[in-house]
Amino acid sequence: MNLKDIAAVVTGGVSGLGLAVARRFVASGGKVALLDVNEDKAASAVAELGEDKARFFRVDVTNEADVIGVLAQAREWLGGLNVAMNCAGILGAGRVLGREAPMPLENFSRTVMVNLVGSFNVAKAAADLMQHNDPNDDNERGVIINTASIAAYEGQIGQAAYSASKGGVVGMTLPMAREFTRIGVRVMTIAPGVFHTPMVDIMPEQVQQALGESIPFPKRLGKPEEFASLAAHIVENSYFNGTTLR
C-alpha cells in the first residue's frame, strides 16, 4: 500500500507512539483519525498535524458499540478506511501480592480490557469496514497493526496483568490474519521494548537512565519516530502478515 493513500484510524493517537505514527502517516501524505479518551491533548495534536489531515474522535476502546460507531464516523470523514493502528494502552503495573493486599481483580481486568479487548474491538470493527474496500493490485483491502510489548515474552515482576494483556494481543495476531486472508486484510503486531512515551516519561530520571543502560545495543530508550517508521514499513510492505515483530 502506498503511504500517500493511507486513510487511518490510530487509537491512543494524541500522544506517545500513536501520535508518532500519526505524524509519520500525515508526513507521507496520508490522513488520520485520532481515537483517544484524552481530550486534553486532542486540540494540540490536531493543530500540529493540520485540520485537513487529522481529526479527533473520542472513544473508549473497551466499549464495543462506541468503537463501531466511531469507526463508521471516522471512515466517513476520512473518505475510506484502509489502516487501523492500535496504540491505546495502559501500564497496569502492580504485584500480584502487594505489600498491603493482593492485587484487586479489577486492576487485572481493566488492563486486559484496555490492552487486549480494546485492540480486538478496533481490529474487528475495522476489518468489517475494510472488507468492502476495492482491492489494490495485491488484492489488499487494508492492514491492521496492533501494539503488544516485549513484556509479552519477557515480563518482569509487577507486570503480570500487563504481560497477560500483551501476550493476548500477540496470540490473536496469527489466527486473525489467517481468517482475514479471504477479505484481503493483513494483521500485524509490533512488540516494542522500552520507548520514550508519556508512561515512561513520568518515571524518575534515574529509572529511565537505568532502563536505557539495560538495553544491550543501542544503550538507550527507543524513539517514538523509530516505532512509527516500522509501522509505515508494515503498511508499505504487503508481504508482512500474521506475525509479531520484536
Tab-separated table of C-alpha atoms in Angstrom:
chain	number	residue	atom	x	y	z
A	1	MET	CA	0.000	0.000	0.000
A	2	ASN	CA	1.281	3.438	-0.883
A	3	LEU	CA	1.653	5.670	2.174
A	4	LYS	CA	0.072	8.625	0.399
A	5	ASP	CA	-3.134	6.591	0.103
A	6	ILE	CA	-3.435	5.987	3.846
A	7	ALA	CA	-6.811	6.641	5.451
A	8	ALA	CA	-6.121	5.524	9.004
A	9	VAL	CA	-7.589	5.330	12.453
A	10	VAL	CA	-4.971	5.490	15.212
A	11	THR	CA	-6.009	4.647	18.767
A	12	GLY	CA	-4.059	6.362	21.507
A	13	GLY	CA	-3.443	8.868	18.738
A	14	VAL	CA	-2.977	12.122	20.642
A	15	SER	CA	0.259	11.206	22.443
A	16	GLY	CA	3.169	8.794	22.597
A	17	LEU	CA	3.559	6.088	19.986
A	18	GLY	CA	0.138	6.768	18.493
A	19	LEU	CA	0.897	10.413	17.800
A	20	ALA	CA	4.289	9.476	16.345
A	21	VAL	CA	2.573	7.086	13.924
A	22	ALA	CA	0.009	9.737	13.011
A	23	ARG	CA	2.823	12.202	12.292
A	24	ARG	CA	4.521	9.700	10.012
A	25	PHE	CA	1.349	8.872	8.114
A	26	VAL	CA	0.457	12.540	7.601
A	27	ALA	CA	4.019	13.439	6.577
A	28	SER	CA	3.754	10.749	3.895
A	29	GLY	CA	0.556	12.242	2.501
A	30	GLY	CA	-1.998	10.216	4.434
A	31	LYS	CA	-4.983	11.238	6.514
A	32	VAL	CA	-5.647	10.151	10.105
A	33	ALA	CA	-8.457	9.936	12.624
A	34	LEU	CA	-7.060	10.226	16.150
A	35	LEU	CA	-9.041	7.985	18.508
A	36	ASP	CA	-8.453	8.542	22.214
A	37	VAL	CA	-10.076	9.220	25.585
A	38	ASN	CA	-7.604	12.028	26.289
A	39	GLU	CA	-9.476	15.137	25.203
A	40	ASP	CA	-6.939	17.483	26.840
A	41	LYS	CA	-4.271	16.773	24.211
A	42	ALA	CA	-6.607	16.473	21.237
A	43	ALA	CA	-6.600	20.100	20.100
A	44	SER	CA	-2.807	20.418	20.086
A	45	ALA	CA	-2.386	17.124	18.213
A	46	VAL	CA	-4.862	18.137	15.501
A	47	ALA	CA	-3.327	21.608	15.242
A	48	GLU	CA	0.129	20.097	14.780
A	49	LEU	CA	-0.976	17.649	12.096
A	50	GLY	CA	-3.351	20.016	10.328
A	51	GLU	CA	-7.138	20.115	10.480
A	52	ASP	CA	-7.378	18.964	6.870
A	53	LYS	CA	-5.267	15.887	7.660
A	54	ALA	CA	-6.340	14.915	11.178
A	55	ARG	CA	-9.451	14.889	13.305
A	56	PHE	CA	-10.045	13.788	16.890
A	57	PHE	CA	-12.729	11.274	17.816
A	58	ARG	CA	-13.287	10.442	21.476
A	59	VAL	CA	-13.675	6.714	22.023
A	60	ASP	CA	-13.394	4.193	24.833
A	61	VAL	CA	-11.885	1.164	23.108
A	62	THR	CA	-13.372	-1.175	25.723
A	63	ASN	CA	-16.890	-0.192	24.621
A	64	GLU	CA	-17.820	-2.309	21.604
A	65	ALA	CA	-20.751	-0.175	20.449
A	66	ASP	CA	-18.734	3.015	20.904
A	67	VAL	CA	-15.909	1.637	18.762
A	68	ILE	CA	-18.235	0.514	15.970
A	69	GLY	CA	-19.968	3.889	15.859
A	70	VAL	CA	-16.808	5.983	15.970
A	71	LEU	CA	-15.052	3.936	13.278
A	72	ALA	CA	-18.026	4.478	10.993
A	73	GLN	CA	-17.823	8.232	11.645
A	74	ALA	CA	-14.072	8.223	11.111
A	75	ARG	CA	-14.373	6.368	7.812
A	76	GLU	CA	-16.910	8.910	6.594
A	77	TRP	CA	-14.590	11.816	7.440
A	78	LEU	CA	-11.521	10.058	6.023
A	79	GLY	CA	-13.300	9.143	2.820
A	80	GLY	CA	-12.433	5.500	3.409
A	81	LEU	CA	-10.541	3.294	5.846
A	82	ASN	CA	-7.568	1.103	4.942
A	83	VAL	CA	-5.311	1.231	8.023
A	84	ALA	CA	-6.131	0.629	11.691
A	85	MET	CA	-3.303	1.256	14.152
A	86	ASN	CA	-3.882	0.068	17.728
A	87	CYS	CA	-1.731	2.082	20.149
A	88	ALA	CA	-4.154	2.677	23.035
A	89	GLY	CA	-2.934	1.039	26.211
A	90	ILE	CA	-2.342	1.294	29.941
A	91	LEU	CA	0.511	0.048	32.096
A	92	GLY	CA	-1.483	-1.787	34.754
A	93	ALA	CA	1.602	-2.158	36.926
A	94	GLY	CA	1.397	-3.916	40.265
A	95	ARG	CA	2.466	-7.050	42.074
A	96	VAL	CA	0.023	-9.920	42.349
A	97	LEU	CA	0.772	-9.989	46.076
A	98	GLY	CA	1.236	-6.349	47.023
A	99	ARG	CA	2.534	-5.009	50.325
A	100	GLU	CA	-0.923	-4.013	51.500
A	101	ALA	CA	-3.001	-6.768	49.897
A	102	PRO	CA	-3.236	-8.977	46.809
A	103	MET	CA	-3.954	-7.188	43.536
A	104	PRO	CA	-7.668	-6.429	43.152
A	105	LEU	CA	-9.156	-8.356	40.253
A	106	GLU	CA	-10.456	-5.046	38.872
A	107	ASN	CA	-6.856	-3.910	38.258
A	108	PHE	CA	-6.077	-7.029	36.255
A	109	SER	CA	-9.383	-6.967	34.386
A	110	ARG	CA	-9.079	-3.288	33.470
A	111	THR	CA	-5.619	-3.811	31.989
A	112	VAL	CA	-6.814	-6.750	29.901
A	113	MET	CA	-9.922	-4.840	28.814
A	114	VAL	CA	-7.998	-1.826	27.524
A	115	ASN	CA	-4.945	-3.533	26.055
A	116	LEU	CA	-6.408	-6.767	24.697
A	117	VAL	CA	-10.168	-6.395	24.372
A	118	GLY	CA	-9.753	-2.820	23.150
A	119	SER	CA	-7.384	-3.960	20.412
A	120	PHE	CA	-9.793	-6.739	19.457
A	121	ASN	CA	-12.762	-4.357	19.307
A	122	VAL	CA	-10.939	-1.974	16.977
A	123	ALA	CA	-9.487	-4.726	14.776
A	124	LYS	CA	-12.871	-6.412	14.408
A	125	ALA	CA	-14.747	-3.212	13.587
A	126	ALA	CA	-12.027	-2.045	11.188
A	127	ALA	CA	-11.941	-5.355	9.304
A	128	ASP	CA	-15.724	-5.290	8.988
A	129	LEU	CA	-15.456	-1.938	7.190
A	130	MET	CA	-12.306	-2.735	5.209
A	131	GLN	CA	-13.770	-5.863	3.628
A	132	HIS	CA	-15.924	-3.616	1.440
A	133	ASN	CA	-12.944	-1.660	0.033
A	134	ASP	CA	-11.880	-2.062	-3.572
A	135	PRO	CA	-8.711	-4.225	-3.620
A	136	ASN	CA	-5.361	-2.899	-4.825
A	137	ASP	CA	-3.019	-4.724	-7.214
A	138	ASP	CA	-2.141	-7.240	-4.463
A	139	ASN	CA	-5.841	-7.795	-3.729
A	140	GLU	CA	-5.267	-5.992	-0.447
A	141	ARG	CA	-8.109	-4.070	1.156
A	142	GLY	CA	-6.476	-2.969	4.389
A	143	VAL	CA	-3.995	-3.567	7.171
A	144	ILE	CA	-4.408	-3.745	10.934
A	145	ILE	CA	-1.372	-3.149	13.153
A	146	ASN	CA	-1.520	-3.938	16.868
A	147	THR	CA	0.877	-2.876	19.588
A	148	ALA	CA	1.985	-5.565	22.034
A	149	SER	CA	5.183	-5.330	24.109
A	150	ILE	CA	8.418	-7.122	24.845
A	151	ALA	CA	6.668	-7.863	28.161
A	152	ALA	CA	4.521	-10.384	26.288
A	153	TYR	CA	7.654	-12.541	26.109
A	154	GLU	CA	9.842	-11.317	28.972
A	155	GLY	CA	7.560	-9.916	31.644
A	156	GLN	CA	9.080	-8.640	34.851
A	157	ILE	CA	7.869	-8.547	38.454
A	158	GLY	CA	4.875	-6.240	38.641
A	159	GLN	CA	3.844	-6.892	35.041
A	160	ALA	CA	1.531	-9.892	35.423
A	161	ALA	CA	-1.536	-8.004	34.182
A	162	TYR	CA	0.330	-6.065	31.505
A	163	SER	CA	2.176	-9.122	30.194
A	164	ALA	CA	-1.020	-11.166	30.088
A	165	SER	CA	-2.811	-8.454	28.119
A	166	LYS	CA	0.009	-8.011	25.626
A	167	GLY	CA	0.520	-11.759	25.315
A	168	GLY	CA	-3.103	-11.968	24.270
A	169	VAL	CA	-2.502	-9.400	21.539
A	170	VAL	CA	0.383	-11.499	20.212
A	171	GLY	CA	-1.740	-14.639	20.422
A	172	MET	CA	-4.646	-13.299	18.371
A	173	THR	CA	-2.474	-11.912	15.567
A	174	LEU	CA	-1.885	-15.067	13.511
A	175	PRO	CA	-5.389	-16.586	13.708
A	176	MET	CA	-6.922	-13.223	12.878
A	177	ALA	CA	-4.547	-12.788	9.921
A	178	ARG	CA	-5.383	-16.279	8.664
A	179	GLU	CA	-9.101	-15.567	8.876
A	180	PHE	CA	-8.817	-12.217	7.110
A	181	THR	CA	-6.906	-13.576	4.107
A	182	ARG	CA	-10.266	-14.184	2.440
A	183	ILE	CA	-11.105	-10.466	2.620
A	184	GLY	CA	-7.628	-9.162	1.772
A	185	VAL	CA	-6.845	-7.595	5.155
A	186	ARG	CA	-3.435	-8.098	6.744
A	187	VAL	CA	-2.860	-8.236	10.513
A	188	MET	CA	0.495	-7.478	12.102
A	189	THR	CA	1.724	-6.723	15.609
A	190	ILE	CA	4.711	-4.783	16.890
A	191	ALA	CA	6.129	-5.763	20.300
A	192	PRO	CA	8.339	-2.798	21.226
A	193	GLY	CA	10.846	-2.612	24.029
A	194	VAL	CA	11.028	0.457	26.265
A	195	PHE	CA	10.308	3.666	24.371
A	196	HIS	CA	10.059	7.308	25.357
A	197	THR	CA	6.303	7.652	25.892
A	198	PRO	CA	4.182	9.546	28.445
A	199	MET	CA	4.053	6.369	30.569
A	200	VAL	CA	7.857	6.216	30.709
A	201	ASP	CA	8.487	9.954	30.892
A	202	ILE	CA	6.751	10.200	34.278
A	203	MET	CA	9.338	7.824	35.752
A	204	PRO	CA	12.236	9.341	37.719
A	205	GLU	CA	15.207	10.298	35.547
A	206	GLN	CA	17.461	7.720	37.201
A	207	VAL	CA	14.946	4.968	36.442
A	208	GLN	CA	14.788	5.988	32.784
A	209	GLN	CA	18.577	6.021	32.625
A	210	ALA	CA	18.787	2.558	34.175
A	211	LEU	CA	16.248	1.239	31.675
A	212	GLY	CA	18.280	2.624	28.794
A	213	GLU	CA	21.506	1.147	30.108
A	214	SER	CA	19.876	-2.277	30.457
A	215	ILE	CA	19.417	-2.471	26.683
A	216	PRO	CA	22.343	-4.300	25.010
A	217	PHE	CA	22.551	-2.064	21.918
A	218	PRO	CA	21.959	0.757	21.360
A	219	LYS	CA	22.073	1.655	25.054
A	220	ARG	CA	19.101	3.992	25.118
A	221	LEU	CA	15.340	4.047	25.105
A	222	GLY	CA	13.555	3.760	21.796
A	223	LYS	CA	12.363	6.868	19.994
A	224	PRO	CA	8.671	7.061	19.040
A	225	GLU	CA	9.639	8.000	15.481
A	226	GLU	CA	11.526	4.689	15.184
A	227	PHE	CA	8.353	2.828	16.104
A	228	ALA	CA	6.443	4.926	13.574
A	229	SER	CA	8.954	4.079	10.841
A	230	LEU	CA	8.308	0.382	11.380
A	231	ALA	CA	4.551	0.916	11.278
A	232	ALA	CA	4.915	2.773	7.976
A	233	HIS	CA	7.078	-0.020	6.558
A	234	ILE	CA	4.464	-2.613	7.511
A	235	VAL	CA	1.834	-0.612	5.639
A	236	GLU	CA	4.064	-0.362	2.561
A	237	ASN	CA	5.281	-3.966	2.551
A	238	SER	CA	2.349	-6.200	1.607
A	239	TYR	CA	4.382	-9.339	2.338
A	240	PHE	CA	4.266	-8.675	6.074
A	241	ASN	CA	1.334	-10.596	7.521
A	242	GLY	CA	0.377	-12.672	10.535
A	243	THR	CA	3.416	-12.181	12.730
A	244	THR	CA	4.774	-10.104	15.594
A	245	LEU	CA	7.932	-8.036	15.177
A	246	ARG	CA	10.014	-7.582	18.318
